[in-house]
Short mmCIF file of C-alpha atoms and ligand atoms in Angstrom, two decimals:
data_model
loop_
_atom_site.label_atom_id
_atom_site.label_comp_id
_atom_site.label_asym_id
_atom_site.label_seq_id
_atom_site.Cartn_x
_atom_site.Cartn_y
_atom_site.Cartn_z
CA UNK A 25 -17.13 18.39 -16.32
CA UNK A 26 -16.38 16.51 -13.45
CA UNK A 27 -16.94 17.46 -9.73
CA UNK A 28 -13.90 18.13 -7.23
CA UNK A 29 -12.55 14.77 -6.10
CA UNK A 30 -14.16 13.53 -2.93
CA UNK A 31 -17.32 16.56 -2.96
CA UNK A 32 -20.51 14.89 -2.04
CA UNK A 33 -19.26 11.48 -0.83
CA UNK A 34 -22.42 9.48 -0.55
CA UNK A 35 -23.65 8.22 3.25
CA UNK A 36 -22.92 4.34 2.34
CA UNK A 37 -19.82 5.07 0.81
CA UNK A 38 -18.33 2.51 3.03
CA UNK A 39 -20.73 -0.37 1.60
CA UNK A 40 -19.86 1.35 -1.91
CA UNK A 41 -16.06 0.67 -1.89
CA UNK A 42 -16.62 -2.41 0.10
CA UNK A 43 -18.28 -3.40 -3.10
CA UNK A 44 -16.21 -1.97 -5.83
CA UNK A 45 -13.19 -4.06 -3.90
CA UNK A 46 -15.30 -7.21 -4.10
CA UNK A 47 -16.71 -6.62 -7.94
CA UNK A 48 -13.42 -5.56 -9.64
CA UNK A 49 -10.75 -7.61 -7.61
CA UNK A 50 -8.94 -5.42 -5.59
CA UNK A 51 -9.59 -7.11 -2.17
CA UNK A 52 -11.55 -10.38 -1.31
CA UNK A 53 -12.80 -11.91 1.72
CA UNK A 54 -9.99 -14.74 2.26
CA UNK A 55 -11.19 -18.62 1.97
CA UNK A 56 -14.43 -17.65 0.44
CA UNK A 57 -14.88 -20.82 -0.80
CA UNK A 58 -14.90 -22.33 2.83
CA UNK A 59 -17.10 -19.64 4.14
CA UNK A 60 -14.40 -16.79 4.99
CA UNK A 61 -11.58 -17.00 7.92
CA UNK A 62 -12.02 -14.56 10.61
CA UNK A 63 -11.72 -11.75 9.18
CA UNK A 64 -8.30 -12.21 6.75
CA UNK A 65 -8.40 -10.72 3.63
CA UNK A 66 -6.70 -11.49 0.16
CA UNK A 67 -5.54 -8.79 -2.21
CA UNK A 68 -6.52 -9.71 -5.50
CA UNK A 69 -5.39 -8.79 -8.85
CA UNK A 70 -5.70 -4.89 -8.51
CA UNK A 71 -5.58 -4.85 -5.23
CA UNK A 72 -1.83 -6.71 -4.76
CA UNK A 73 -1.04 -3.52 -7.55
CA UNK A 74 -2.38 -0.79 -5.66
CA UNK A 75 -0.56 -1.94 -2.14
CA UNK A 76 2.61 -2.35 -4.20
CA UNK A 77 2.11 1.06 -5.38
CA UNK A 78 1.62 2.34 -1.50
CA UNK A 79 4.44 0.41 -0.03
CA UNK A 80 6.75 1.68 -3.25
CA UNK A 81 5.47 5.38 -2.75
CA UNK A 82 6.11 5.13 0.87
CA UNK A 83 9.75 3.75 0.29
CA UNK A 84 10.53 5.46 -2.61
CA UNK A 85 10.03 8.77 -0.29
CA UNK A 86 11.78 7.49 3.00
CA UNK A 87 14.52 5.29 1.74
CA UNK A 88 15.00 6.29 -2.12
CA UNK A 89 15.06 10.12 -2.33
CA UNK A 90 17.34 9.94 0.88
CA UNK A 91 20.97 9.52 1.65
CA UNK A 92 20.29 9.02 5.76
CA UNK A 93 18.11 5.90 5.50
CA UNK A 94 18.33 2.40 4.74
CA UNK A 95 16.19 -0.69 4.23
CA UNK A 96 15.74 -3.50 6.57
CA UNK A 97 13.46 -6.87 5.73
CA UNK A 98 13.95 -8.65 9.23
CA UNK A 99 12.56 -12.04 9.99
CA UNK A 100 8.89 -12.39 11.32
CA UNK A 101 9.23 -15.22 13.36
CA UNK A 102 11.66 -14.53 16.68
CA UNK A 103 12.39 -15.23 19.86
CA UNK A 104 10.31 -14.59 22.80
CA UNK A 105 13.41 -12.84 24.54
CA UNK A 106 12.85 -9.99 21.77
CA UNK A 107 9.10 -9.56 23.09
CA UNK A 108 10.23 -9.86 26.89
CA UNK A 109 12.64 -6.64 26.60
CA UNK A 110 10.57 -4.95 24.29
CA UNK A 111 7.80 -4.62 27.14
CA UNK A 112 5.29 -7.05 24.72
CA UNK A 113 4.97 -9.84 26.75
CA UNK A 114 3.64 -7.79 29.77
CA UNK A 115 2.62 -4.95 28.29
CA UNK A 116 0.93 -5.48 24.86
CA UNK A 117 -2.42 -6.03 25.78
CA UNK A 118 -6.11 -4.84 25.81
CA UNK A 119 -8.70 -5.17 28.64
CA UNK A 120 -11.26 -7.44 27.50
CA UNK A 121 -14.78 -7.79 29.06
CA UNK A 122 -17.29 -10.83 28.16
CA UNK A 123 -20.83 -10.67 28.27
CA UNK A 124 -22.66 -12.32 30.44
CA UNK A 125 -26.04 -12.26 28.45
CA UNK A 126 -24.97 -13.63 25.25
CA UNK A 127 -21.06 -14.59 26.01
CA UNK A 128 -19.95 -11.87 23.09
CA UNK A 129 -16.07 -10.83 23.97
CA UNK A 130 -15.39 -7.31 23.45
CA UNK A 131 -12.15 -4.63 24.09
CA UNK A 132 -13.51 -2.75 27.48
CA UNK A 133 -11.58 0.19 26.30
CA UNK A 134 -14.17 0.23 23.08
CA UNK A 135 -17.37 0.23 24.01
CA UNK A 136 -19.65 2.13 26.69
CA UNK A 137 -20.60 -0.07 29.58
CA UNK A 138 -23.27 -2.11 27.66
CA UNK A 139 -22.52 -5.38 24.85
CA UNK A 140 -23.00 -3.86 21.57
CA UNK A 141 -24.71 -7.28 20.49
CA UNK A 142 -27.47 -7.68 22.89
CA UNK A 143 -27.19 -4.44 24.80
CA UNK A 144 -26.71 -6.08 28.01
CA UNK A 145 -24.66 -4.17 30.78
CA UNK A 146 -24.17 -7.78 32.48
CA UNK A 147 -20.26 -7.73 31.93
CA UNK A 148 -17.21 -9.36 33.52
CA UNK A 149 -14.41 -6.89 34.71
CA UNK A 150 -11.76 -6.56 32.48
CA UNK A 151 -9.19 -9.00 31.80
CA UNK A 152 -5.88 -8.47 30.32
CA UNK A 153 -5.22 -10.26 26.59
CA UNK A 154 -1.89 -10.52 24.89
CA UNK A 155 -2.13 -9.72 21.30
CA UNK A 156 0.80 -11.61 19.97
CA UNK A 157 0.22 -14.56 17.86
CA UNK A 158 1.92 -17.86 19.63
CA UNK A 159 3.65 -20.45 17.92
CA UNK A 160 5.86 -23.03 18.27
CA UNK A 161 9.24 -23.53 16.24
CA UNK A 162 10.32 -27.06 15.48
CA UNK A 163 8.54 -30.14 15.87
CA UNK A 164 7.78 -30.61 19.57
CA UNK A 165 5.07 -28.05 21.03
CA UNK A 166 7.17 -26.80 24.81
CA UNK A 167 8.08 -23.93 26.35
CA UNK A 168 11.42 -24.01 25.22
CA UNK A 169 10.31 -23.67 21.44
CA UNK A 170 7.56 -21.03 21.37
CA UNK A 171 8.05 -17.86 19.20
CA UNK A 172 5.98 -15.19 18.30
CA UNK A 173 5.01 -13.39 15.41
CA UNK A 174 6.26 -10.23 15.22
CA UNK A 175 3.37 -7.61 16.37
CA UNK A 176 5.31 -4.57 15.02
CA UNK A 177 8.12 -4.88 12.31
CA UNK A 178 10.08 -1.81 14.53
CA UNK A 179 11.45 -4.45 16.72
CA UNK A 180 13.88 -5.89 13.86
CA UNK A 181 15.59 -2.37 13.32
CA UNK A 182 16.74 -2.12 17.19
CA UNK A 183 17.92 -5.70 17.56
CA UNK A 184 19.72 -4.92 14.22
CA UNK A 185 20.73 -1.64 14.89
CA UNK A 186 24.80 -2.29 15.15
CA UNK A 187 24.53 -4.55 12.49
CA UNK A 188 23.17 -1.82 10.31
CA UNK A 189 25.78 0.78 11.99
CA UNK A 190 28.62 -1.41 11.40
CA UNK A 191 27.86 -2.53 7.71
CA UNK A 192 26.84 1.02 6.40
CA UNK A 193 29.23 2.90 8.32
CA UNK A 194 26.28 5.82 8.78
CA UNK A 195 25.95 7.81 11.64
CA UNK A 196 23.35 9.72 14.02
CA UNK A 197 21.10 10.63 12.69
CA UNK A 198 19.84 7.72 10.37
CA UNK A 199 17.16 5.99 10.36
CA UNK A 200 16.26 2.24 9.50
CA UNK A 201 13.10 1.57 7.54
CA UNK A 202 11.30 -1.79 6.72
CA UNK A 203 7.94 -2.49 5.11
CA UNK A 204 6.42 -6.18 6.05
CA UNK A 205 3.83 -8.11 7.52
CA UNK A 206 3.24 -7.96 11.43
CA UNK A 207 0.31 -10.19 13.28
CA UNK A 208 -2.12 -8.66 15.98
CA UNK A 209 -4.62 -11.26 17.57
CA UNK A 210 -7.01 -8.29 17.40
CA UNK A 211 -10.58 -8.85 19.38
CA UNK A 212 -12.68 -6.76 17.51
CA UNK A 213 -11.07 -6.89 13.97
CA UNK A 214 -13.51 -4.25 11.95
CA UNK A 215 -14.18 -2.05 9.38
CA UNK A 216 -12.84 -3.98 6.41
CA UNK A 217 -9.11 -3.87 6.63
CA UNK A 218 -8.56 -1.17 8.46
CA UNK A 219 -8.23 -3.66 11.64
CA UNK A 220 -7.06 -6.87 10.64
CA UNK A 221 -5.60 -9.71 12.48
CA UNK A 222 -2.56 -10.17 9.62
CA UNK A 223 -1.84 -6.52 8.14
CA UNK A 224 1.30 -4.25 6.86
CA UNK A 225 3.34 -1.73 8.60
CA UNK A 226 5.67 0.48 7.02
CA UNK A 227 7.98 1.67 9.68
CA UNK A 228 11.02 3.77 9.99
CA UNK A 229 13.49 4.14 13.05
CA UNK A 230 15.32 7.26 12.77
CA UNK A 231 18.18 7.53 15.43
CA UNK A 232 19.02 10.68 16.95
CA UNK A 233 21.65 12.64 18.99
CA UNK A 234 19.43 12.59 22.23
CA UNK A 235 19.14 16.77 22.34
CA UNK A 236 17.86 16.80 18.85
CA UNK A 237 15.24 14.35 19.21
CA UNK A 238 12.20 17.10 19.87
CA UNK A 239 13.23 18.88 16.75
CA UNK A 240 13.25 15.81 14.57
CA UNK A 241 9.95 14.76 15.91
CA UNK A 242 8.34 17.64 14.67
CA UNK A 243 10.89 17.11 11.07
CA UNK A 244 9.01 13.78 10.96
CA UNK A 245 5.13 15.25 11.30
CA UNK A 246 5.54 17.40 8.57
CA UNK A 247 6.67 14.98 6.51
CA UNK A 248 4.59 12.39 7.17
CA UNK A 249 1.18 14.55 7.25
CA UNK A 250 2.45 16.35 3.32
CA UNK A 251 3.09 12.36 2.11
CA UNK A 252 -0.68 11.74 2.39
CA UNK A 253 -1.58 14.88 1.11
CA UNK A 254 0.84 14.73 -2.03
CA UNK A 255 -0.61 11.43 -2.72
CA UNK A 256 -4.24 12.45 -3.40
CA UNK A 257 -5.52 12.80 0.66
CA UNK A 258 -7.17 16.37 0.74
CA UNK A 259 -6.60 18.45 3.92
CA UNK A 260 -9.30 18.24 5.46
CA UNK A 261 -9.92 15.08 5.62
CA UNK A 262 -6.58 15.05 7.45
CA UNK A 263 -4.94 16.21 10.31
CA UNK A 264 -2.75 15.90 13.61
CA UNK A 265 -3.47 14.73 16.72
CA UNK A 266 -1.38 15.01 19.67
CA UNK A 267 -1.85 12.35 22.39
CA UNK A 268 -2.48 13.48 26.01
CA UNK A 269 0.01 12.52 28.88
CA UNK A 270 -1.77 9.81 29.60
CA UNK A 271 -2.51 8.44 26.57
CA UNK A 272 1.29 7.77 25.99
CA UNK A 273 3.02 4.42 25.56
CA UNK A 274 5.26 3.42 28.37
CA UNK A 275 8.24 4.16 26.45
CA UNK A 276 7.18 7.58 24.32
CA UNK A 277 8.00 11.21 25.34
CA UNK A 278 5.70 12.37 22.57
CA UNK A 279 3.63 11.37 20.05
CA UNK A 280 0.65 12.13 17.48
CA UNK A 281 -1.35 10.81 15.16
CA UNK A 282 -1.92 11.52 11.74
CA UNK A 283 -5.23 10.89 11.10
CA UNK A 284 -8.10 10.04 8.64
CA UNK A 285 -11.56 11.24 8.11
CA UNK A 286 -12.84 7.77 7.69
CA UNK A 287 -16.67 7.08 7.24
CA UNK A 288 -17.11 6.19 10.96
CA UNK A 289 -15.09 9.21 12.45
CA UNK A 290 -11.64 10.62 12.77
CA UNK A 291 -8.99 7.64 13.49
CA UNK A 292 -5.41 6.49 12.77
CA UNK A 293 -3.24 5.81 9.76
CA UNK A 294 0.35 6.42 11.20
CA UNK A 295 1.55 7.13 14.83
CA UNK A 296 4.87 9.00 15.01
CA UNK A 297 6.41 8.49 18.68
CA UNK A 298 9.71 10.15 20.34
CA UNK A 299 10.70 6.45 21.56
CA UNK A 300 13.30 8.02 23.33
CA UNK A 301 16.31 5.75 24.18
CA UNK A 302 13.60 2.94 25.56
CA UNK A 303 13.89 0.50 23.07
CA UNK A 304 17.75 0.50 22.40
CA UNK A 305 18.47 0.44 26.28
CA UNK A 306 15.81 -2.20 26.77
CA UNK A 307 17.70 -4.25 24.81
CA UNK A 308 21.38 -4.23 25.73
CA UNK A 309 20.23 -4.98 29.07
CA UNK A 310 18.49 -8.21 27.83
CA UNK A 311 21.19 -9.32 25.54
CA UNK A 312 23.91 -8.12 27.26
CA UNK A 313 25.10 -6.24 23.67
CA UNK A 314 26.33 -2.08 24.06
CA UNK A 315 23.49 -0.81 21.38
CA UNK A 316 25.29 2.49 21.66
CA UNK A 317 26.74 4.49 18.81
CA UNK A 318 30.77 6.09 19.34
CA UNK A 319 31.30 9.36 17.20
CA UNK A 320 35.35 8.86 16.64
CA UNK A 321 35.45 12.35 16.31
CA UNK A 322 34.62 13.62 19.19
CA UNK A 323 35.02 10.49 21.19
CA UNK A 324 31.86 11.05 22.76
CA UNK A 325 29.62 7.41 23.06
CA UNK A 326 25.71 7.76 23.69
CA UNK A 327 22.61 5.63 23.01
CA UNK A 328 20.91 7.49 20.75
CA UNK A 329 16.76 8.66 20.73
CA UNK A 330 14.41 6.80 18.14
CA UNK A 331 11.83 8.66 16.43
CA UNK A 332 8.95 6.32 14.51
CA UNK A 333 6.74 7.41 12.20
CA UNK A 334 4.99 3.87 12.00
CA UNK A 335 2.12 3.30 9.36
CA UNK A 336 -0.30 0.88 8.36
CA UNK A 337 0.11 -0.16 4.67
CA UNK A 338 -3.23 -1.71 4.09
CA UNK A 339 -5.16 1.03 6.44
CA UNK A 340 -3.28 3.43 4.08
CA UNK A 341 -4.56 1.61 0.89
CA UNK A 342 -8.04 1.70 2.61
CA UNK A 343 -7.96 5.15 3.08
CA UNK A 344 -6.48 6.12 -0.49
CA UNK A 345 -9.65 4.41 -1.76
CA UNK A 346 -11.95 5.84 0.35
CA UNK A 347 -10.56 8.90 -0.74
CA UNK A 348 -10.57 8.39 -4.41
CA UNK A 349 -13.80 7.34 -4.60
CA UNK A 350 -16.05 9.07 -6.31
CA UNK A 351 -19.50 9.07 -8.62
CA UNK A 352 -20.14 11.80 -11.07
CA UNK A 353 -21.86 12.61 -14.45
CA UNK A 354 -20.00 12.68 -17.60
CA UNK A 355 -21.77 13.73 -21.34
CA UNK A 356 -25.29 12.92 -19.51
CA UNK A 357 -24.01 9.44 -18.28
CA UNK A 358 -23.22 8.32 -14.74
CA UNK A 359 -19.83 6.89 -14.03
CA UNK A 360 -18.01 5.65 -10.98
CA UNK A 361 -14.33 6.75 -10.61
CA UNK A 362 -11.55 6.39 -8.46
CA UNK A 363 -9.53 9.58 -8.52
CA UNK A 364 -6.32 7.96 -7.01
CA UNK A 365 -3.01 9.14 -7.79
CA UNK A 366 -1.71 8.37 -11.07
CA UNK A 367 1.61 6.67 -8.90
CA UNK A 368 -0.72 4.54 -7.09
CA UNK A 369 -3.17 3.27 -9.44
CA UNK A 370 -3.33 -0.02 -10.08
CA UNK A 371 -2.69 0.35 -13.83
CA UNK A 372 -1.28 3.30 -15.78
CA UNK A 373 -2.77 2.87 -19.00
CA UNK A 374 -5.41 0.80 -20.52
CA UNK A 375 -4.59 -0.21 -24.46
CA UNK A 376 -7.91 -0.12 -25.75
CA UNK A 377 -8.06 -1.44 -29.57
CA UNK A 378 -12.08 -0.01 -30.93
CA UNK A 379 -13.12 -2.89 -32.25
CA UNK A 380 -11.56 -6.62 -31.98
CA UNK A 381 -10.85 -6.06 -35.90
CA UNK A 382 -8.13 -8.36 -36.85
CA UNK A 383 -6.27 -5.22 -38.53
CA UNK A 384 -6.45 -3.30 -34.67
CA UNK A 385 -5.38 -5.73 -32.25
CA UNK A 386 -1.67 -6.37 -33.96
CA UNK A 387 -0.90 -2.51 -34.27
CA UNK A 388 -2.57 -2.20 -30.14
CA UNK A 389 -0.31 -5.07 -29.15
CA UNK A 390 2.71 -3.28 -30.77
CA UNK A 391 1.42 0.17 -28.60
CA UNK A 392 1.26 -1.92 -25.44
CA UNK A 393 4.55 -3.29 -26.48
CA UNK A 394 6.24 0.24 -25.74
CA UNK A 395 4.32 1.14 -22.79
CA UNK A 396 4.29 -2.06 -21.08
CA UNK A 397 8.35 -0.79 -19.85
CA UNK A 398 7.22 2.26 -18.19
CA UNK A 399 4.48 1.40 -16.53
CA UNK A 400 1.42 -1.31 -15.45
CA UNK A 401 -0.80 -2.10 -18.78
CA UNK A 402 -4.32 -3.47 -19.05
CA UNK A 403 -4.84 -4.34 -22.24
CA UNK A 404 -8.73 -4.87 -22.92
CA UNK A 405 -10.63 -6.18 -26.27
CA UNK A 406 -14.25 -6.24 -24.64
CA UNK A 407 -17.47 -4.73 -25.21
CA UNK A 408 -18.46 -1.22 -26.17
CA UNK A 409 -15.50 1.51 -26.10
CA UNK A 410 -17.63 3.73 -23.62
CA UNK A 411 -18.17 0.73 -21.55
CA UNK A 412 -14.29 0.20 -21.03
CA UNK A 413 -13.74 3.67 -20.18
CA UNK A 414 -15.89 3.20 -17.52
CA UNK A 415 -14.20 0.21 -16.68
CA UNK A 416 -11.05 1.85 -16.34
CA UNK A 417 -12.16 4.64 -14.51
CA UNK A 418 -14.18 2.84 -11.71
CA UNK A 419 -10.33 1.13 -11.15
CA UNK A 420 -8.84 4.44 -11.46
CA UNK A 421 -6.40 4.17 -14.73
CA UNK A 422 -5.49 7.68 -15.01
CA UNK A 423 -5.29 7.11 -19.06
CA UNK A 424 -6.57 5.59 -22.15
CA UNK A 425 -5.16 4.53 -25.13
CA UNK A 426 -7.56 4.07 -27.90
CA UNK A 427 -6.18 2.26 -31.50
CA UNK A 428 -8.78 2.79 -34.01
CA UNK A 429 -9.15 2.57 -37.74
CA UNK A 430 -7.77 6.35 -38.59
CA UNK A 431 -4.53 4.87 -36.58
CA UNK A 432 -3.85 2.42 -39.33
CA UNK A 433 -3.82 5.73 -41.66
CA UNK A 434 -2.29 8.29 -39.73
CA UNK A 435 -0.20 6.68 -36.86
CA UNK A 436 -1.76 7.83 -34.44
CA UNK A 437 -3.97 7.10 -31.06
CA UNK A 438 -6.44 8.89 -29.10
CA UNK A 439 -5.10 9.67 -25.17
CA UNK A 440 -8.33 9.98 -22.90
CA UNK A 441 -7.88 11.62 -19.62
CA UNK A 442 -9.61 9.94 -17.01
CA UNK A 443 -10.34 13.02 -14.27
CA UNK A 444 -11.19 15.64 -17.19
CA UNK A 445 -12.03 13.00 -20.28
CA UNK A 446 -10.45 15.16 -22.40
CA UNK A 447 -9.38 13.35 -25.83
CA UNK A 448 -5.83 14.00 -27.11
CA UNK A 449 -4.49 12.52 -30.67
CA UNK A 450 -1.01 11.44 -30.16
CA UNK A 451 1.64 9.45 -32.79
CA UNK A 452 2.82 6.41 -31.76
CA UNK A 453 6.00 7.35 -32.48
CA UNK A 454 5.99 9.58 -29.60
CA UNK A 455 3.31 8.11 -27.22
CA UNK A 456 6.00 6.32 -25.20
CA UNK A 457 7.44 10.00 -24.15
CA UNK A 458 4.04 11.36 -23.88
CA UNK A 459 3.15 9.19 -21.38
CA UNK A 460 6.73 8.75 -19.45
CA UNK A 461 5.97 13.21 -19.25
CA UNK A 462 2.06 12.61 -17.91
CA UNK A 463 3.24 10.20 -14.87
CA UNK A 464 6.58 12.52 -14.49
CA UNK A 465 8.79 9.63 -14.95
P1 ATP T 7 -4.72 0.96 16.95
O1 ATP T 7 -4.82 1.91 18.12
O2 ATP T 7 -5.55 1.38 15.76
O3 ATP T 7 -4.89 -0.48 17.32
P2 ATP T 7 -1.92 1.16 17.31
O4 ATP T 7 -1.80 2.54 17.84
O5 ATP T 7 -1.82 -0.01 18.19
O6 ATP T 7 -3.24 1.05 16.41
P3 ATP T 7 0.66 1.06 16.16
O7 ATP T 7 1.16 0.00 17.05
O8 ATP T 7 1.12 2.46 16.35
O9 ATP T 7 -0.91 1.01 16.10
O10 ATP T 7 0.94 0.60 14.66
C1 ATP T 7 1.28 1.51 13.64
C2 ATP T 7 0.30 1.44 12.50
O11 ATP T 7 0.08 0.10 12.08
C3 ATP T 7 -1.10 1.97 12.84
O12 ATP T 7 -1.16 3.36 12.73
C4 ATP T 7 -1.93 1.29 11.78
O13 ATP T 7 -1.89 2.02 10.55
C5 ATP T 7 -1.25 -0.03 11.59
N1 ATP T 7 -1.97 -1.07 12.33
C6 ATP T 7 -1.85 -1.39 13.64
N2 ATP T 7 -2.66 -2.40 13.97
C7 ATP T 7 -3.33 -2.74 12.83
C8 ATP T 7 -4.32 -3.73 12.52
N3 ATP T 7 -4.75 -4.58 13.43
N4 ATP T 7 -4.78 -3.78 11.24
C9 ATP T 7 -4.30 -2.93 10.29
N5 ATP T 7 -3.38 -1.99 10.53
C10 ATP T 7 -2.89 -1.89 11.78
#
């Protein structure tokens, strides 16, 4: 039998997932070859699956199974007017402190008086350091042609927002979502990916009649902290946390934090903020456009409140592994398995023909054949059966499919479970539905 998911996570299970990620392809340092770049990473084969699978579950809950939200893929390049109303420009910064000792940067607001490098507590005050990436668009390199990356995606929504309200006719409240890329010239980019100078957000603005916005705030806690949780996160290594009074952005009237139990401590997948009517007002000033919303029924006009629940894709992917991970004992044998959620595993099923018999592999191409519509297939001819299961469950491929010689009789193949390892015999004929039932699709 197997333990409970996540019981007895080993001390170094940091350095352990770090490793599976590197050994089995689901993330790799970025320009390896060259020696690595600062701390960019590249998804590889399972890896570019399983954050697919995130950003899917994540808009399949906030935009799919919804009537009151739509989608938004805005451009990541824009104008630095966008950043100057926004508050970015002046406010989006961290106090940074060099060391005198050994000339080490480091965010003041992150470490305790002394360099964590050489321990010195010879530092310079700190100075204030805009995160936003600078570039320049076109060919000549002036003021007049910088732009910035974008350092949030939330910024599109607002600058879009009568766009959206004209085009889809909806009304308070609605939200906008949008899943992308967003750039952060981070100083201390650490632990793996969940800081990262290029990352991505999935973000939702969710416009409200002012009144209501302290009642949809909490709407948008609950369901944020039960997505984790239904996707494999167990409780307690979740919870809550709601910021101080002074801990709150310039332009929130609330927010909180759902949080992680992460190897290092408690610390943040997804901040959900009451943005109040900051962001919308902030705007029309600047551009000079009403970003208002007029209810023809009532004839009453109003800027509505924005509440965010704004998460970190590939900090969620992080923690879904770190969460999965686990090492148990199965029929005397040790394995390594990732119990992630079967919606969020890289593959579904792994066609596994016994033997690479040239009477197997044509009937196992004809099973992946059918299953290769419903879900992601590995298909894999190599070494010992028991090796491949192991395979497959240090990956996390919730099932099995083995073709062996009794299928050539009887029609059937052997469904392995990879949580339980039970063994079910199953006819081809009805595998396909077998399998559409297991993942609930
Ligand atoms: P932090 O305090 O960790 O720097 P933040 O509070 O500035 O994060 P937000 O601006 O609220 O983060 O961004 C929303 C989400 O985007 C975060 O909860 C996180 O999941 C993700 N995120 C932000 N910065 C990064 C980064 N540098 N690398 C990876 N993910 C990030």
């Amino acid at each position: 039998m197997t333990e409970e998911p996540g019981a007895d996570q080993p001390d170094d299970l940091m350095e352990r997932v770090v490793n599976l990620c590197k050994r089995r392809g689901f993330i790799f340092p970025s320009a390896e070859i060259y020696g690595g770049f600062r701390s960019t990473y590249d998804y590889g084969p399972l890896g570019s699956l399983l954050l697919r699978n995130v950003k899917d579950a994540w808009w399949r809950s906030m935009v799919q199974e919804r009537d009151d939200v739509v989608g938004l893929d805005a451009a990541i390049l824009s104008t630095p007017r966008i950043w100057e109303a926004s508050g970015h420009l002046t406010n989006f910064t961290d106090p940074l402190v060099d060391c005198r000792n050994c000339h080490e940067r480091w965010r003041a607001d992150k470490i305790e008086g002394s360099c964590p490098n050489c321990g010195s507590t010879d530092l310079t005050e700190p100075r204030a350091f805009n995160l936003m990436f600078k570039t320049f668009a076109g060919p000549v390199e002036e003021d007049a042609t910088v732009a910035y990356l974008r350092p949030e995606t939330a910024q599109g929504m607002f600058v879009n927002f009568v766009n959206v309200l004209q085009t889809t006719r909806k009304k308070p409240p609605f939200g906008i979502a949008q899943v992308g890329k967003s750039f952060r010239n981070e100083i201390t980019p650490q632990n793996f990916v969940f800081r990262t100078r290029e990352f991505e957000q999935m973000e939702l603005e969710y416009f409200v009649p002012p009144p209501d916005a302290p009642r949809w705030f909490e709407y948008w806690l609950d369901e944020r902290f039960s997505w984790y949780r239904d996707f494999g996160i167990p409780e307690d290594k979740l919870r809550l946390r709601h910021h101080d009074a002074d801990e709150l952005s310039h332009y929130s009237a609330a927010t909180a934090d759902v949080e992680f139990l992460f190897p290092w401590g408690w610390d943040e997948l997804e901040g959900i903020a009451n943005r109040t009517d900051f962001d919308l007002k902030a705007h029309s000033a600047a551009s000079g456009e009403k970003l208002e919303y007029f209810d023809q029924t009532s004839g009453e006009r109003y800027v509505p409140y924005v509440i965010e629940p704004a998460a970190g894709a590939t900090r969620t992917m992080m923690a879904f592994l770190l969460a999965a991970y686990d090492e148990d004992e199965v029929g005397g044998e040790k394995r390594t398995v990732l119990h992630l959620d079967p919606r969020l595993s890289p593959y579904q099923v792994a066609v596994l023909p016994l033997s690479k018999n040239d009477a197997l592999v044509p009937l196992s191409r004809q099973v992946l054949g059918q299953l290769q519509p419903i879900c992601m297939c590995d298909f894999d001819v190599t070494q010992s059966i028991g090796r491949r299961y192991r395979r497959q469950d240090e990956v996390g491929t919730p099932f099995c499919v083995t073709v062996d010689f009794e299928s050539l009789e009887d029609g059937a193949v052997t469904v392995r479970e990879r949580d339980t390892t039970e063994q079910v015999r199953v006819p081809i004929d009805t595998l396909a539905g077998e399998i559409r039932e297991r993942l609930g699709r």
